[in-house]
Amino acid sequence: MITFKNVTKCYEDTETYAIRNFSETIEDGEFILLTGESGAGKSTIIRLLLKEIEPTMGRILVDGRDISSIEDRKIPLYRRQIGIVFQDFKLLPDHTVYENINLARMIAGSGRNKEDKKISYLLSLFGLDMLYKRYPRELSGGQMQKVCLARAIINHPSIILADEPTGNLDRNASVEIMRLLELIARQGSTVIVATHDVDTADGLSYRQIAIEKRAQDISYTYQKTQA
Ligand SMILES: Nc1ncnc2c1ncn2[C@@H]1O[C@H](COP(=O)(O)OP(=O)(O)OP(=O)(O)O)[C@@H](O)[C@H]1O
Ligand SMILES: [Mg+2]
């Protein structure tokens, strides 16, 4: 379970709130679409969960534990339970499909034989069986994103975070990626997707968390106490 308790983030060099007084509880296995206009704070929420940045105020609990209490040296271990998917894929260009997925597995240090089977299983689940020897430049955007999904879930993370995963894809590829993300949630991972494209999830079962920026909510007193 992931709980945000009155989370506020001001980036160091700005006076404005990236996210303000955000509270929400996300249960295990939920498929969440995080929506809101550009600048609403969707990526900020994802980055907070990854511990790339720290909240200015408030607390974030993952399975009951306040993640701000995790020591720096334990952050890699914390991140091991999280799979990440980006808009711009971030595949290694000089590695094949297989190698890109396998590398994620090796970094996590899991055993070889069983996982080879797991990679084949994922490739066939995602319809990539024939493509495992190809390099990213030889794939379509939709295929690249499927490789990213496979890479994100190869180590059985309990949480998947995806920031605009369909941002560079056409409608059909987007619908397919959303369908796979929902499938991943149905298999038990908590999946949080920041997206502008709610309609690509038509017919899927999801919960939408819509961030609405209300101008000057909560009042300035809050802002002053932070300085
Ligand atoms: N590193 C940063 N330093 C300063 N301000 C930032 C930083 N990153 C984001 N912001 C600001 O925080 C606010 C929220 O940004 P964020 O990237 O979370 O929005 P978003 O909902 O992901 O938007 P988009 O839909 O365009 O991706 C914006 O006003 C943005 O300008
Ligand atoms: Mg964003």
GROMACS .gro file of C-alpha atoms and ligand atoms in nm:
model
  259
    1MET     CA    1   0.000   0.000   0.000
    2ILE     CA    2   0.120   0.349  -0.084
    3THR     CA    3   0.002   0.643   0.123
    4PHE     CA    4   0.063   1.010   0.060
    5LYS     CA    5  -0.008   1.222   0.367
    6ASN     CA    6  -0.036   1.594   0.297
    7VAL     CA    7   0.260   1.587   0.062
    8THR     CA    8   0.389   1.920  -0.058
    9LYS     CA    9   0.687   1.973  -0.284
   10CYS     CA   10   0.857   2.300  -0.366
   11TYR     CA   11   1.164   2.262  -0.582
   12GLU     CA   12   1.456   2.433  -0.419
   13ASP     CA   13   1.501   2.708  -0.672
   14THR     CA   14   1.135   2.807  -0.698
   15GLU     CA   15   0.869   2.966  -0.482
   16THR     CA   16   0.588   2.771  -0.641
   17TYR     CA   17   0.435   2.443  -0.538
   18ALA     CA   18   0.494   2.150  -0.771
   19ILE     CA   19   0.244   1.953  -0.564
   20ARG     CA   20   0.050   2.081  -0.271
   21ASN     CA   21  -0.109   1.903   0.020
   22PHE     CA   22  -0.157   1.583  -0.174
   23SER     CA   23  -0.316   1.295   0.017
   24GLU     CA   24  -0.408   0.962  -0.135
   25THR     CA   25  -0.400   0.591  -0.058
   26ILE     CA   26  -0.321   0.337  -0.328
   27GLU     CA   27  -0.390  -0.027  -0.255
   28ASP     CA   28  -0.176  -0.318  -0.375
   29GLY     CA   29  -0.260  -0.426  -0.728
   30GLU     CA   30  -0.445  -0.108  -0.821
   31PHE     CA   31  -0.415   0.028  -1.174
   32ILE     CA   32  -0.397   0.404  -1.127
   33LEU     CA   33  -0.409   0.673  -1.393
   34LEU     CA   34  -0.258   0.990  -1.257
   35THR     CA   35  -0.394   1.280  -1.459
   36GLY     CA   36  -0.387   1.656  -1.454
   37GLU     CA   37  -0.288   1.936  -1.684
   38SER     CA   38   0.074   2.000  -1.775
   39GLY     CA   39   0.255   2.122  -1.464
   40ALA     CA   40  -0.003   1.968  -1.227
   41GLY     CA   41   0.270   1.764  -1.057
   42LYS     CA   42   0.233   1.415  -1.203
   43SER     CA   43   0.604   1.361  -1.269
   44THR     CA   44   0.679   1.512  -0.930
   45ILE     CA   45   0.468   1.243  -0.764
   46ILE     CA   46   0.649   0.971  -0.958
   47ARG     CA   47   0.988   1.117  -0.869
   48LEU     CA   48   0.893   1.144  -0.502
   49LEU     CA   49   0.798   0.776  -0.499
   50LEU     CA   50   1.132   0.690  -0.658
   51LYS     CA   51   1.310   0.899  -0.396
   52GLU     CA   52   1.477   1.105  -0.666
   53ILE     CA   53   1.346   1.403  -0.472
   54GLU     CA   54   1.221   1.451  -0.117
   55PRO     CA   55   0.895   1.611  -0.007
   56THR     CA   56   0.913   1.960   0.138
   57MET     CA   57   0.637   1.863   0.378
   58GLY     CA   58   0.425   1.558   0.443
   59ARG     CA   59   0.496   1.188   0.441
   60ILE     CA   60   0.497   0.905   0.190
   61LEU     CA   61   0.446   0.555   0.326
   62VAL     CA   62   0.518   0.243   0.123
   63ASP     CA   63   0.389  -0.068   0.298
   64GLY     CA   64   0.363   0.132   0.616
   65ARG     CA   65   0.717   0.264   0.609
   66ASP     CA   66   0.798   0.633   0.575
   67ILE     CA   67   1.032   0.635   0.277
   68SER     CA   68   1.206   0.950   0.394
   69SER     CA   69   1.359   0.737   0.670
   70ILE     CA   70   1.540   0.513   0.420
   71GLU     CA   71   1.915   0.572   0.441
   72ASP     CA   72   2.095   0.675   0.123
   73ARG     CA   73   2.285   0.350   0.102
   74LYS     CA   74   1.957   0.157   0.114
   75ILE     CA   75   1.791   0.353  -0.166
   76PRO     CA   76   1.904   0.107  -0.438
   77LEU     CA   77   1.749  -0.175  -0.237
   78TYR     CA   78   1.426   0.025  -0.199
   79ARG     CA   79   1.418   0.092  -0.574
   80ARG     CA   80   1.452  -0.276  -0.650
   81GLN     CA   81   1.084  -0.321  -0.568
   82ILE     CA   82   0.996  -0.060  -0.832
   83GLY     CA   83   0.987  -0.100  -1.210
   84ILE     CA   84   1.002   0.218  -1.415
   85VAL     CA   85   0.878   0.303  -1.764
   86PHE     CA   86   0.956   0.632  -1.934
   87GLN     CA   87   0.807   0.821  -2.227
   88ASP     CA   88   1.139   0.814  -2.415
   89PHE     CA   89   1.208   0.445  -2.347
   90LYS     CA   90   1.570   0.479  -2.230
   91LEU     CA   91   1.678   0.149  -2.384
   92LEU     CA   92   2.050   0.093  -2.432
   93PRO     CA   93   2.108   0.150  -2.806
   94ASP     CA   94   2.404  -0.088  -2.838
   95HIS     CA   95   2.221  -0.376  -2.669
   96THR     CA   96   1.967  -0.610  -2.826
   97VAL     CA   97   1.614  -0.654  -2.698
   98TYR     CA   98   1.722  -0.963  -2.508
   99GLU     CA   99   2.029  -0.793  -2.364
  100ASN     CA  100   1.834  -0.489  -2.252
  101ILE     CA  101   1.596  -0.707  -2.053
  102ASN     CA  102   1.866  -0.941  -1.931
  103LEU     CA  103   2.083  -0.658  -1.808
  104ALA     CA  104   1.808  -0.539  -1.574
  105ARG     CA  105   1.789  -0.889  -1.438
  106MET     CA  106   2.164  -0.920  -1.390
  107ILE     CA  107   2.188  -0.586  -1.213
  108ALA     CA  108   1.937  -0.720  -0.963
  109GLY     CA  109   2.156  -1.029  -0.931
  110SER     CA  110   1.895  -1.298  -0.989
  111GLY     CA  111   1.978  -1.654  -1.099
  112ARG     CA  112   2.026  -1.730  -1.466
  113ASN     CA  113   1.833  -2.037  -1.585
  114LYS     CA  114   1.495  -1.969  -1.444
  115GLU     CA  115   1.511  -1.611  -1.562
  116ASP     CA  116   1.599  -1.705  -1.919
  117LYS     CA  117   1.262  -1.876  -1.926
  118LYS     CA  118   1.102  -1.569  -1.774
  119ILE     CA  119   1.247  -1.350  -2.051
  120SER     CA  120   1.113  -1.585  -2.319
  121TYR     CA  121   0.777  -1.587  -2.147
  122LEU     CA  122   0.761  -1.207  -2.136
  123LEU     CA  123   0.874  -1.174  -2.497
  124SER     CA  124   0.599  -1.404  -2.612
  125LEU     CA  125   0.339  -1.246  -2.382
  126PHE     CA  126   0.419  -0.909  -2.540
  127GLY     CA  127   0.438  -1.047  -2.896
  128LEU     CA  128   0.812  -0.979  -2.923
  129ASP     CA  129   0.932  -1.340  -2.975
  130MET     CA  130   1.078  -1.276  -3.318
  131LEU     CA  131   1.252  -0.955  -3.221
  132TYR     CA  132   1.480  -1.054  -2.937
  133LYS     CA  133   1.801  -1.015  -3.141
  134ARG     CA  134   1.711  -0.672  -3.272
  135TYR     CA  135   1.856  -0.343  -3.156
  136PRO     CA  136   1.626  -0.064  -3.034
  137ARG     CA  137   1.677   0.135  -3.358
  138GLU     CA  138   1.526  -0.159  -3.546
  139LEU     CA  139   1.200  -0.145  -3.351
  140SER     CA  140   0.885   0.066  -3.371
  141GLY     CA  141   0.800   0.293  -3.079
  142GLY     CA  142   0.531   0.053  -2.960
  143GLN     CA  143   0.773  -0.239  -2.973
  144MET     CA  144   1.036  -0.038  -2.784
  145GLN     CA  145   0.786   0.043  -2.515
  146LYS     CA  146   0.693  -0.323  -2.480
  147VAL     CA  147   1.061  -0.404  -2.429
  148CYS     CA  148   1.066  -0.137  -2.159
  149LEU     CA  149   0.765  -0.299  -1.993
  150ALA     CA  150   0.937  -0.637  -2.003
  151ARG     CA  151   1.251  -0.481  -1.857
  152ALA     CA  152   1.047  -0.310  -1.586
  153ILE     CA  153   0.877  -0.628  -1.469
  154ILE     CA  154   1.156  -0.886  -1.512
  155ASN     CA  155   1.252  -0.862  -1.144
  156HIS     CA  156   0.894  -0.894  -1.016
  157PRO     CA  157   0.863  -0.544  -0.873
  158SER     CA  158   0.564  -0.480  -0.650
  159ILE     CA  159   0.523  -0.128  -0.794
  160ILE     CA  160   0.539  -0.010  -1.155
  161LEU     CA  161   0.574   0.363  -1.221
  162ALA     CA  162   0.518   0.487  -1.574
  163ASP     CA  163   0.555   0.853  -1.668
  164GLU     CA  164   0.369   0.926  -1.994
  165PRO     CA  165   0.448   0.579  -2.131
  166THR     CA  166   0.232   0.641  -2.436
  167GLY     CA  167   0.351   0.996  -2.498
  168ASN     CA  168   0.552   0.902  -2.808
  169LEU     CA  169   0.315   0.640  -2.945
  170ASP     CA  170   0.024   0.643  -3.185
  171ARG     CA  171  -0.324   0.554  -3.072
  172ASN     CA  172  -0.309   0.180  -3.144
  173ALA     CA  173   0.027   0.131  -2.979
  174SER     CA  174  -0.090   0.339  -2.681
  175VAL     CA  175  -0.399   0.127  -2.634
  176GLU     CA  176  -0.185  -0.185  -2.641
  177ILE     CA  177   0.063  -0.051  -2.386
  178MET     CA  178  -0.222   0.052  -2.153
  179ARG     CA  179  -0.374  -0.294  -2.188
  180LEU     CA  180  -0.042  -0.453  -2.089
  181LEU     CA  181  -0.005  -0.218  -1.793
  182GLU     CA  182  -0.351  -0.321  -1.676
  183LEU     CA  183  -0.256  -0.686  -1.720
  184ILE     CA  184   0.053  -0.629  -1.504
  185ALA     CA  185  -0.170  -0.476  -1.234
  186ARG     CA  186  -0.407  -0.771  -1.254
  187GLN     CA  187  -0.112  -0.997  -1.187
  188GLY     CA  188  -0.064  -0.816  -0.857
  189SER     CA  189   0.172  -0.523  -0.910
  190THR     CA  190   0.058  -0.176  -0.817
  191VAL     CA  191   0.073   0.023  -1.141
  192ILE     CA  192   0.078   0.403  -1.143
  193VAL     CA  193   0.067   0.572  -1.482
  194ALA     CA  194   0.102   0.948  -1.527
  195THR     CA  195  -0.081   1.024  -1.849
  196HIS     CA  196  -0.267   1.276  -2.060
  197ASP     CA  197  -0.441   0.998  -2.254
  198VAL     CA  198  -0.715   0.857  -2.033
  199ASP     CA  199  -0.913   0.755  -2.340
  200THR     CA  200  -0.643   0.505  -2.436
  201ALA     CA  201  -0.754   0.312  -2.126
  202ASP     CA  202  -1.116   0.289  -2.245
  203GLY     CA  203  -1.269  -0.040  -2.138
  204LEU     CA  204  -0.992  -0.117  -1.889
  205SER     CA  205  -1.045  -0.120  -1.518
  206TYR     CA  206  -0.852   0.160  -1.352
  207ARG     CA  207  -0.885   0.430  -1.091
  208GLN     CA  208  -0.815   0.785  -1.192
  209ILE     CA  209  -0.643   1.025  -0.955
  210ALA     CA  210  -0.693   1.367  -1.106
  211ILE     CA  211  -0.467   1.639  -0.975
  212GLU     CA  212  -0.640   1.970  -0.993
  213LYS     CA  213  -0.435   2.275  -0.931
  214ARG     CA  214  -0.646   2.528  -0.753
  215ALA     CA  215  -0.483   2.864  -0.760
  216GLN     CA  216  -0.368   2.975  -0.417
  217ASP     CA  217  -0.540   2.699  -0.224
  218ILE     CA  218  -0.429   2.627   0.131
  219SER     CA  219  -0.318   2.992   0.168
  220TYR     CA  220   0.014   3.169   0.192
  221THR     CA  221   0.071   3.104   0.559
  222TYR     CA  222   0.185   2.759   0.461
  223GLN     CA  223   0.437   2.898   0.220
  224LYS     CA  224   0.588   3.125   0.483
  225THR     CA  225   0.639   2.850   0.736
  226GLN     CA  226   0.862   2.664   0.492
  227ALA     CA  227   1.134   2.921   0.445
  228LIG     N1  228   1.349   2.031  -1.128
  228LIG     C1  229   1.258   2.127  -1.115
  228LIG     N2  230   1.292   2.248  -1.065
  228LIG     C2  231   1.199   2.345  -1.049
  228LIG     N3  232   1.068   2.332  -1.078
  228LIG     C3  233   1.028   2.214  -1.130
  228LIG     C4  234   1.120   2.106  -1.150
  228LIG     N4  235   1.051   2.002  -1.203
  228LIG     C5  236   0.924   2.043  -1.212
  228LIG     N5  237   0.908   2.169  -1.170
  228LIG     C6  238   0.782   2.245  -1.164
  228LIG     O1  239   0.691   2.174  -1.084
  228LIG     C7  240   0.560   2.178  -1.139
  228LIG     C8  241   0.509   2.036  -1.159
  228LIG     O2  242   0.590   1.975  -1.259
  228LIG     P1  243   0.571   1.825  -1.306
  228LIG     O3  244   0.682   1.796  -1.398
  228LIG     O4  245   0.553   1.739  -1.187
  228LIG     O5  246   0.431   1.835  -1.383
  228LIG     P2  247   0.358   1.728  -1.477
  228LIG     O6  248   0.219   1.714  -1.424
  228LIG     O7  249   0.440   1.605  -1.485
  228LIG     O8  250   0.353   1.802  -1.616
  228LIG     P3  251   0.360   1.742  -1.765
  228LIG     O9  252   0.222   1.692  -1.795
  228LIG    O10  253   0.394   1.860  -1.851
  228LIG    O11  254   0.465   1.636  -1.767
  228LIG     C9  255   0.571   2.260  -1.267
  228LIG    O12  256   0.530   2.391  -1.236
  228LIG    C10  257   0.717   2.257  -1.300
  228LIG    O13  258   0.759   2.374  -1.366
  229MG      MG  259   0.537   1.509  -1.639
   0.00000   0.00000   0.00000
